[in-house]
Coordinates of C-alpha atoms in Angstrom, one line a residue:
M1 CA -9.7 12.1 17.3
P2 CA -7.9 15.1 19.0
A3 CA -10.1 18.0 20.0
K4 CA -7.7 20.8 19.3
I5 CA -5.8 21.0 16.0
D6 CA -2.5 22.8 15.6
E7 CA -3.0 25.7 13.1
H8 CA 0.2 25.1 11.2
K9 CA -0.7 21.4 10.8
S10 CA -4.2 22.1 9.5
R11 CA -2.9 24.4 6.7
T12 CA -0.6 21.9 5.0
V13 CA -1.5 21.1 1.4
C14 CA -0.4 18.0 -0.5
P15 CA 2.3 19.6 -2.7
E16 CA 4.1 20.7 0.5
V17 CA 4.3 17.2 2.1
R18 CA 7.3 16.0 0.1
S19 CA 9.2 19.2 0.6
R20 CA 8.6 19.1 4.4
L21 CA 9.9 15.5 4.4
R22 CA 13.1 16.6 2.5
D23 CA 13.6 19.3 5.1
I24 CA 13.2 16.9 8.0
V25 CA 15.9 14.5 6.8
G26 CA 18.1 17.0 4.9
A27 CA 17.6 15.3 1.6
S28 CA 18.9 17.0 -1.6
T29 CA 16.6 18.2 -4.3
N30 CA 19.3 17.5 -6.9
W31 CA 20.2 14.0 -7.8
R32 CA 23.9 14.9 -8.3
D33 CA 24.1 15.9 -4.7
H34 CA 22.5 12.8 -3.2
V35 CA 25.7 11.0 -2.2
Q36 CA 26.9 14.0 -0.2
A37 CA 23.5 14.4 1.5
M38 CA 23.6 10.8 2.6
Q39 CA 27.1 11.2 3.9
E40 CA 26.0 14.1 6.0
R41 CA 23.2 12.0 7.5
K42 CA 25.8 9.6 9.0
A43 CA 26.7 12.2 11.6
L44 CA 23.2 11.9 13.0
H45 CA 23.9 8.5 14.5
T46 CA 24.8 10.1 17.8
L47 CA 21.2 11.4 18.1
L48 CA 19.6 8.0 18.1
A49 CA 18.2 6.7 21.4
K50 CA 19.9 3.7 23.0
R51 CA 16.6 2.6 24.5
Q52 CA 13.0 3.3 23.8
E53 CA 12.6 4.3 27.5
D54 CA 14.9 7.3 26.9
L55 CA 12.4 8.8 24.5
P56 CA 9.5 11.0 25.7
P57 CA 6.0 9.3 25.3
R58 CA 3.6 10.8 22.7
R59 CA -0.2 11.1 22.5
M60 CA -2.2 10.3 19.5
K61 CA -3.1 14.0 19.0
D62 CA 0.6 14.9 18.9
S63 CA 1.0 13.3 15.5
Y64 CA -2.4 14.3 14.1
L65 CA -2.2 16.0 10.7
E66 CA -4.7 17.5 8.3
V67 CA -3.6 17.9 4.7
L68 CA -5.6 19.5 1.9
L69 CA -5.6 18.5 -1.7
P70 CA -7.3 21.6 -3.3
L71 CA -8.6 20.1 -6.5
G72 CA -11.6 22.4 -6.4
S73 CA -10.0 25.7 -5.2
Q74 CA -6.7 25.3 -7.2
P75 CA -7.7 24.0 -10.7
E76 CA -4.0 24.2 -11.9
I77 CA -3.1 21.0 -9.9
R78 CA -6.1 19.1 -11.2
E79 CA -4.5 17.7 -14.4
K80 CA -2.0 15.6 -12.5
Y81 CA -4.9 13.8 -10.8
L82 CA -7.3 13.5 -13.7
N83 CA -8.1 10.2 -15.5
V84 CA -9.9 9.7 -18.8
H85 CA -13.2 9.0 -17.0
N86 CA -13.1 12.5 -15.5
S87 CA -12.5 11.2 -12.0
V88 CA -9.4 11.2 -9.8
R89 CA -6.6 8.8 -10.5
F90 CA -6.5 6.4 -7.5
G91 CA -2.8 5.8 -8.1
R92 CA -2.1 9.4 -7.3
I93 CA -4.0 9.1 -4.0
L94 CA -1.8 6.1 -3.1
E95 CA 1.2 8.3 -3.6
D96 CA -0.2 11.0 -1.3
L97 CA -1.2 8.5 1.4
D98 CA 2.3 7.1 1.4
S99 CA 4.0 10.5 1.8
L100 CA 1.4 11.6 4.5
G101 CA 2.0 8.4 6.5
V102 CA 5.7 9.0 6.6
L103 CA 5.2 12.7 7.6
I104 CA 2.8 11.7 10.4
C105 CA 5.4 9.3 11.8
Y106 CA 8.1 12.1 11.7
T107 CA 5.6 14.3 13.5
H108 CA 5.2 11.6 16.2
T109 CA 9.0 11.2 16.6
K110 CA 10.0 14.9 16.3
Q111 CA 12.5 16.2 19.0
E112 CA 12.2 19.9 19.6
M113 CA 16.0 20.5 19.8
Q114 CA 16.8 18.5 16.6
P115 CA 16.4 20.5 13.4
R116 CA 16.9 17.2 11.4
S117 CA 15.6 13.8 12.3
P118 CA 18.2 11.0 12.7
L119 CA 15.5 8.4 11.8
S120 CA 14.9 6.9 8.3
I121 CA 11.2 6.2 8.3
V122 CA 9.9 4.0 5.5
T123 CA 6.7 2.2 4.6
A124 CA 6.8 -1.5 5.6
L125 CA 3.3 -2.5 4.9
V126 CA 0.0 -1.2 3.6
D127 CA -2.3 -3.2 5.9
K128 CA -5.6 -2.1 4.2
I129 CA -7.3 0.6 2.3
N130 CA -11.1 0.4 2.2
L131 CA -13.2 2.7 0.0
C132 CA -16.8 3.7 0.6
K133 CA -17.1 5.8 -2.7
K134 CA -16.8 4.4 -6.2
V135 CA -15.9 7.8 -7.8
I136 CA -13.6 10.5 -6.5
Y137 CA -14.5 13.8 -8.1
P138 CA -11.7 15.9 -9.8
D139 CA -13.2 19.3 -9.1
C140 CA -13.9 19.1 -5.3
D141 CA -11.3 19.7 -2.5
I142 CA -10.0 16.6 -0.7
K143 CA -8.9 16.4 2.9
F144 CA -6.6 13.8 4.4
T145 CA -6.4 13.3 8.2
G146 CA -4.4 10.9 10.2
N147 CA -2.3 10.0 13.2
V148 CA -0.2 7.3 14.7
S149 CA -2.6 4.7 16.2
W150 CA -0.2 2.1 17.6
V151 CA 3.6 1.9 18.3
G152 CA 5.9 -1.0 18.9
K153 CA 9.7 -0.7 19.6
T154 CA 10.7 0.4 16.1
S155 CA 7.4 0.3 14.2
M156 CA 4.3 2.5 14.0
E157 CA 0.8 2.0 12.7
V158 CA -0.8 5.0 11.0
K159 CA -4.5 5.4 10.4
M160 CA -5.5 7.8 7.7
H161 CA -8.9 9.0 6.4
M162 CA -9.7 10.7 3.1
L163 CA -12.8 13.0 2.8
Q164 CA -14.1 15.0 -0.1
L165 CA -16.0 18.3 -0.1
H166 CA -19.6 18.2 -1.3
D167 CA -22.2 20.9 -0.7
G168 CA -20.1 22.5 2.0
D169 CA -19.5 19.3 4.0
Y170 CA -16.7 16.7 3.9
S171 CA -17.9 13.2 3.4
P172 CA -15.8 10.0 3.8
V173 CA -14.1 8.4 0.8
L174 CA -11.6 5.9 2.3
D175 CA -9.9 4.6 5.4
A176 CA -6.3 3.5 5.3
T177 CA -4.0 1.7 7.7
F178 CA -0.2 1.7 7.0
V179 CA 2.7 0.3 9.0
M180 CA 6.0 2.3 9.0
V181 CA 9.4 1.3 10.4
A182 CA 12.1 3.5 11.8
R183 CA 15.7 2.8 10.9
D184 CA 19.1 4.5 11.5
P185 CA 20.3 7.5 9.4
E186 CA 21.8 5.2 6.8
N187 CA 18.6 3.0 6.6
K188 CA 20.6 -0.1 7.7
R189 CA 19.4 -1.0 11.2
P190 CA 16.2 -0.6 13.2
A191 CA 15.9 2.5 15.5
F192 CA 13.7 3.1 18.5
V193 CA 10.7 5.4 18.3
N194 CA 8.7 7.3 20.9
P195 CA 6.2 5.2 22.8
L196 CA 2.5 6.0 22.4
V197 CA 0.2 6.7 25.4
P198 CA -3.6 6.4 24.9
E199 CA -5.5 9.1 26.8
S200 CA -9.1 7.9 26.7
P201 CA -11.1 4.7 26.5
E202 CA -11.6 5.3 22.8
E203 CA -7.9 5.7 22.2
E204 CA -7.3 2.5 24.3
E205 CA -9.5 0.6 21.9
I206 CA -7.7 2.1 18.9
F207 CA -4.4 1.0 20.4
K208 CA -5.7 -2.5 21.2
Q209 CA -6.9 -2.8 17.6
G210 CA -3.4 -2.0 16.4
E211 CA -2.0 -4.8 18.5
L212 CA -4.8 -7.1 17.1
N213 CA -3.8 -6.1 13.6
K214 CA -0.3 -7.1 14.3
L215 CA -1.4 -10.5 15.6
K216 CA -3.7 -11.0 12.6
R217 CA -0.8 -10.3 10.2
I218 CA 1.3 -12.9 12.0
D219 CA -1.5 -15.5 11.8
F220 CA -2.1 -14.7 8.1
S221 CA 1.6 -15.1 7.4
T222 CA 1.9 -18.3 9.4
A223 CA -1.0 -19.8 7.4
S224 CA 0.4 -18.7 4.1
L225 CA 0.0 -21.3 1.3
L226 CA 3.8 -20.9 0.7
K227 CA 4.3 -22.4 4.2
M228 CA 1.2 -24.5 5.0
A229 CA -1.0 -26.9 3.0
P230 CA -4.5 -25.8 2.1
T231 CA -7.3 -26.6 4.6
A232 CA -9.6 -29.6 4.0
E233 CA -12.3 -27.3 2.7
E234 CA -9.9 -25.5 0.3
R235 CA -8.7 -28.9 -1.0
N236 CA -12.3 -29.8 -1.8
V237 CA -12.7 -26.5 -3.6
I238 CA -9.7 -27.2 -5.8
H239 CA -10.7 -30.8 -6.5
D240 CA -14.2 -29.7 -7.5
I241 CA -12.7 -27.2 -10.0
F242 CA -10.5 -30.0 -11.3
L243 CA -13.4 -32.4 -11.7
N244 CA -15.5 -29.7 -13.5
T245 CA -12.8 -29.2 -16.1
L246 CA -12.2 -32.8 -16.9
D247 CA -13.1 -34.0 -20.4
T248 CA -15.7 -36.8 -19.8
K249 CA -15.2 -38.2 -23.2
T250 CA -11.7 -39.3 -22.3
V251 CA -10.4 -41.3 -19.4
S252 CA -7.5 -39.0 -18.7
F253 CA -6.4 -36.7 -16.0
R254 CA -4.6 -34.5 -18.6
S255 CA -7.5 -33.7 -20.9
R256 CA -9.1 -30.5 -19.6
I257 CA -12.1 -28.5 -20.9
L258 CA -12.9 -25.0 -20.0
P259 CA -16.5 -24.7 -18.5
P260 CA -18.9 -22.1 -20.0
N261 CA -18.5 -18.5 -19.0
S262 CA -15.0 -19.1 -17.7
V263 CA -11.4 -18.1 -18.4
W264 CA -8.2 -20.1 -17.8
M265 CA -6.1 -18.3 -15.2
E266 CA -3.1 -18.4 -17.6
D267 CA -5.1 -16.2 -20.0
A268 CA -6.0 -13.6 -17.3
K269 CA -2.7 -11.7 -16.9
L270 CA -0.9 -8.6 -18.0
K271 CA 2.7 -7.6 -17.7
G272 CA 4.6 -4.3 -17.6
L273 CA 8.1 -2.9 -17.3
Q274 CA 9.3 0.3 -15.6
I275 CA 12.8 1.8 -15.8
C276 CA 13.3 3.5 -12.4
H277 CA 14.6 7.0 -13.0
P278 CA 16.0 9.4 -10.4
Q279 CA 12.8 11.5 -10.7
E280 CA 10.9 8.8 -8.8
R281 CA 13.3 8.6 -5.9
N282 CA 12.3 9.1 -2.3
I283 CA 14.0 11.2 0.4
F284 CA 16.5 8.3 0.9
N285 CA 17.3 8.0 -2.8
R286 CA 15.5 4.7 -3.3
I287 CA 12.4 4.5 -5.5
F288 CA 9.4 6.1 -3.8
G289 CA 7.0 3.5 -2.4
G290 CA 4.0 5.5 -3.6
F291 CA 5.3 5.4 -7.1
L292 CA 5.5 1.6 -6.9
M293 CA 2.0 1.4 -5.6
R294 CA 0.7 3.7 -8.3
K295 CA 2.3 1.6 -11.1
A296 CA 1.1 -1.7 -9.5
F297 CA -2.4 -0.3 -9.2
E298 CA -2.5 0.9 -12.7
L299 CA -1.5 -2.5 -14.0
G300 CA -3.9 -4.2 -11.7
W301 CA -6.7 -1.9 -13.0
A302 CA -5.8 -2.6 -16.6
T303 CA -5.8 -6.4 -15.8
A304 CA -9.3 -6.2 -14.3
C305 CA -10.5 -3.9 -17.1
S306 CA -9.3 -6.3 -19.9
Y307 CA -10.7 -9.3 -18.0
G308 CA -14.2 -7.9 -17.2
C309 CA -14.5 -5.9 -20.5
S310 CA -15.8 -2.9 -18.6
R311 CA -14.6 -0.2 -16.3
P312 CA -13.6 -1.6 -12.9
F313 CA -13.8 0.4 -9.6
I314 CA -11.4 -0.2 -6.8
V315 CA -13.0 -1.5 -3.6
S316 CA -10.0 -2.4 -1.4
V317 CA -6.2 -2.6 -1.3
D318 CA -4.7 -4.9 1.3
D319 CA -1.5 -6.6 2.5
I320 CA 1.1 -4.8 0.4
M321 CA 4.4 -5.9 1.9
F322 CA 7.5 -4.0 1.0
Q323 CA 10.0 -6.8 1.0
R324 CA 13.1 -5.0 -0.3
P325 CA 13.9 -1.5 -1.5
V326 CA 14.0 -0.7 -5.2
E327 CA 17.2 1.1 -6.3
V328 CA 17.3 4.0 -8.8
G329 CA 18.2 2.6 -12.2
S330 CA 16.5 -0.8 -11.6
L331 CA 14.4 -2.6 -14.2
L332 CA 11.1 -3.2 -12.5
L333 CA 9.0 -6.0 -13.8
L334 CA 5.3 -6.1 -12.9
S335 CA 2.9 -9.0 -13.5
G336 CA -0.8 -8.6 -12.9
Q337 CA -2.9 -11.7 -12.5
V338 CA -6.6 -12.2 -11.9
C339 CA -6.6 -14.9 -9.2
Y340 CA -10.2 -15.0 -8.0
T341 CA -13.6 -13.8 -9.2
E342 CA -17.1 -13.8 -7.7
K343 CA -20.1 -12.3 -9.3
N344 CA -18.9 -8.9 -10.4
Y345 CA -15.8 -8.8 -8.1
I346 CA -12.3 -9.3 -9.5
Q347 CA -9.4 -10.1 -7.2
V348 CA -6.1 -9.1 -8.8
R349 CA -2.6 -9.9 -7.5
V350 CA 0.4 -7.8 -8.8
H351 CA 3.9 -9.2 -8.4
S352 CA 6.8 -6.8 -8.7
E353 CA 10.4 -7.8 -9.0
V354 CA 13.7 -6.1 -10.0
Y355 CA 15.9 -7.5 -12.7
D356 CA 19.7 -7.1 -12.3
A357 CA 21.1 -7.0 -15.9
D358 CA 24.6 -7.7 -14.6
T359 CA 23.9 -10.9 -12.6
R360 CA 20.6 -11.8 -14.5
E361 CA 18.9 -12.3 -11.2
H362 CA 15.3 -11.6 -10.3
H363 CA 14.4 -10.4 -6.8
T364 CA 10.8 -9.9 -5.6
T365 CA 10.2 -6.5 -4.1
N366 CA 6.4 -6.4 -3.5
I367 CA 3.2 -8.3 -3.7
F368 CA 0.1 -6.2 -4.2
H369 CA -3.6 -7.3 -3.6
F370 CA -6.4 -5.3 -5.2
T371 CA -10.2 -6.0 -5.1
F372 CA -12.2 -4.4 -7.9
I373 CA -15.9 -4.4 -8.7
S374 CA -16.9 -4.4 -12.4
E375 CA -20.0 -2.9 -13.8
N376 CA -21.2 -6.3 -15.0
E377 CA -20.9 -9.9 -13.8
V378 CA -17.5 -11.3 -14.9
P379 CA -16.5 -14.8 -16.1
R380 CA -15.1 -17.2 -13.5
V381 CA -11.4 -17.5 -13.5
V382 CA -10.3 -21.2 -13.5
P383 CA -6.8 -22.5 -12.4
K384 CA -5.3 -25.3 -14.3
T385 CA -2.0 -26.1 -12.5
Y386 CA -1.3 -26.7 -8.8
G387 CA 0.6 -23.4 -8.6
E388 CA -2.4 -21.5 -10.1
S389 CA -4.7 -23.3 -7.7
M390 CA -2.7 -21.9 -4.8
L391 CA -3.0 -18.4 -6.3
Y392 CA -6.7 -19.0 -6.6
L393 CA -7.0 -20.0 -2.9
D394 CA -4.8 -17.1 -1.8
G395 CA -7.0 -14.7 -3.8
K396 CA -10.1 -16.3 -2.3
R397 CA -8.7 -15.8 1.2
H398 CA -8.0 -12.1 0.6
F399 CA -11.4 -11.6 -1.0
A400 CA -13.1 -13.2 2.0
A401 CA -11.2 -11.0 4.5
I402 CA -12.2 -7.9 2.6
M403 CA -15.8 -8.8 2.4
K404 CA -15.9 -9.1 6.2
E405 CA -15.0 -5.5 6.5
I406 CA -16.9 -3.7 3.9

């Protein structure tokens, strides 16, 4: 972590982050002016680097930011973050993390002589968010810190930390790793970003971890059950579930009985619909990724709550891939599914897609993975079909990966 912090950076508060982003790209605050604002950004094409080597290298401390969320010292902003359990809405924290991640990347790529950035920086992936506190208090100040930790040609990994003030000291609440991508002013093609130069053995390790994270993501994607058959061990797991649900009174593969303290997977889902209004747009006039994460989390939480019949607490968020942007005016369909359970843990997968009313086509935009812990032990979720069995194994894989880290 950098030793010396820029005074201006350290004074930033959460409500200012979005306005700073608008200033950086020249985005309009009025929806009626958004077309003109985007047209003006086209002229910034000439400021793009032709090669990464033409851009000055950056250090990790160059992008370091501290942002305050003054829930304790400014009670007037508390209501927006408050939930019915008198704790902080985690969905709002997801929104703040997404905005901060983008601002950190713009800080990394800032050119002193350019008042506006030619880059369109968007969230490509939420690699992981691990929490070490069950409850976030609504009347204590929160501090976010973060910096760029790894850089490719056109992508950047950002590590962020959230701390909350208790008895005069800030204690850790969560660690987050996001991956952002840079694109041209019209958000159509990849654009080069400044290289990152580690300055110490500790920073070398952080940079190497970023490279390892990239390789892990490739391996995880390659082994996806949408591409590869389950392993021999996984096939045995599914076959054992199948045998345990057969009706022994009949000699039939179709006659299935639900074991005690279990729930069929088809009965462990919730669905939701969002109309994507201009209010929820980002600085590039698409729907804000943080808004999508908040809505997906809230549906995931409700799915876990209704399944476990008690209040669930978020343990981890991982592997949120932003597959395609969501346009303003879209109908966003969300589907939450309990796909794996173990003791009092509930693994929830939320699938989001946009529906085009003109063509009647559905397009997947995101897959979200949430790990919750319930106050009580929960029933075992049981797949019935082959497709559900693949969801079960995918959930089991995500859960196992999370358990290794917490």
